[in-house]
């Protein structure tokens, strides 16, 4: 019985001796778990923001291209209207000469 008691005392003294180190190790493991987890979440957020930025840039480029197309079509329309007006005036002049 005395031998069991001394064995238990030895185990308790070893635990007491390394209790602080074990506690600090546990704190370190828990802290690193949260630290790594937070960086993983930040990486995911960064990836999402990058994808949003790329989509926004693509959409902006498409809008700019459409705006340029609209401007070109408006110029063509204006030119066509000028030609129509020119032809109308030529027709009027020809009709006046014929009469």
Coordinates of C-alpha atoms in Angstrom, one line a residue:
X1 CA 0.0 0.0 0.0
X2 CA 2.8 2.3 0.8
X3 CA 4.4 1.5 -2.5
X4 CA 1.2 2.4 -4.4
X5 CA 1.1 5.6 -2.4
X6 CA 4.6 6.6 -3.4
X7 CA 3.8 5.8 -7.0
X8 CA 0.7 8.0 -6.8
X9 CA 2.8 10.8 -5.1
X10 CA 5.4 10.5 -7.9
X11 CA 2.7 10.8 -10.6
X12 CA 1.1 13.8 -8.8
X13 CA 4.5 15.5 -8.4
X14 CA 5.2 15.0 -12.1
X15 CA 1.8 16.4 -13.0
X16 CA 2.4 19.4 -10.6
X17 CA 5.8 19.9 -12.2
X18 CA 4.5 20.0 -15.8
X19 CA 1.0 21.3 -15.1
X20 CA 1.9 24.8 -16.2
X21 CA 3.6 23.6 -19.4
X22 CA 0.7 21.4 -20.3
X23 CA -1.7 24.3 -19.7
X24 CA 0.4 26.7 -21.8
X25 CA 0.6 24.0 -24.5
X26 CA -3.2 23.6 -24.5
X27 CA -3.6 27.4 -24.7
X28 CA -1.1 27.5 -27.6
X29 CA -3.0 24.8 -29.5
X30 CA -6.3 26.5 -29.0
X31 CA -5.0 29.9 -29.9
X32 CA -3.3 28.5 -33.1
X33 CA -6.6 26.7 -34.0
X34 CA -8.5 30.0 -33.9
X35 CA -5.6 31.9 -35.5
X36 CA -5.5 29.5 -38.5
X37 CA -9.3 29.4 -38.7
X38 CA -9.5 33.1 -38.8
X39 CA -6.8 33.3 -41.6
X40 CA -8.7 30.6 -43.6
X41 CA -11.9 32.7 -43.3
X42 CA -10.0 35.8 -44.3
X43 CA -8.6 34.0 -47.3
X44 CA -12.1 32.9 -48.4
X45 CA -13.3 36.5 -48.0
X46 CA -10.4 37.7 -50.0
X47 CA -11.1 35.2 -52.8
X48 CA -14.7 36.3 -52.9
X49 CA -13.8 39.9 -53.1
X50 CA -11.3 39.2 -55.9
X51 CA -14.0 37.3 -57.8
X52 CA -16.5 40.2 -57.3
X53 CA -13.8 42.7 -58.4
X54 CA -13.1 40.7 -61.6
X55 CA -16.8 40.4 -62.3
X56 CA -17.2 44.1 -61.8
X57 CA -14.3 44.8 -64.1
X58 CA -15.8 42.5 -66.8
X59 CA -19.2 44.2 -66.5
X60 CA -17.7 47.6 -66.6
X61 CA -15.8 46.7 -69.8
X62 CA -19.0 45.3 -71.3
X63 CA -20.9 48.4 -70.5
X64 CA -18.2 50.6 -72.0
X65 CA -18.2 48.5 -75.2
X66 CA -22.0 48.8 -75.4
X67 CA -21.8 52.6 -74.8
X68 CA -19.2 52.8 -77.7
X69 CA -21.5 50.7 -79.9
X70 CA -24.5 53.0 -79.1
X71 CA -22.4 56.1 -79.9
X72 CA -21.3 54.6 -83.2
X73 CA -24.9 53.6 -84.1
X74 CA -26.1 57.2 -83.2
X75 CA -23.4 58.6 -85.5
X76 CA -24.5 56.2 -88.3
X77 CA -28.1 57.2 -87.7
X78 CA -27.3 60.9 -87.8
X79 CA -25.3 60.3 -91.1
X80 CA -28.2 58.3 -92.5
X81 CA -30.7 61.1 -91.6
X82 CA -28.4 63.7 -93.2
X83 CA -28.3 61.6 -96.4
X84 CA -32.1 61.2 -96.3
X85 CA -32.5 65.0 -96.0
X86 CA -30.0 65.6 -98.8
X87 CA -31.9 63.2 -101.0
X88 CA -35.2 64.8 -100.2
X89 CA -33.8 68.2 -101.0
X90 CA -32.4 66.9 -104.3
X91 CA -35.8 65.4 -105.1
X92 CA -37.5 68.7 -104.4
X93 CA -35.0 70.5 -106.6
X94 CA -35.5 68.0 -109.4
X95 CA -39.3 68.3 -109.1
X96 CA -39.0 72.1 -109.3
X97 CA -36.9 71.9 -112.4
X98 CA -39.3 69.5 -114.0
X99 CA -42.3 71.7 -113.4

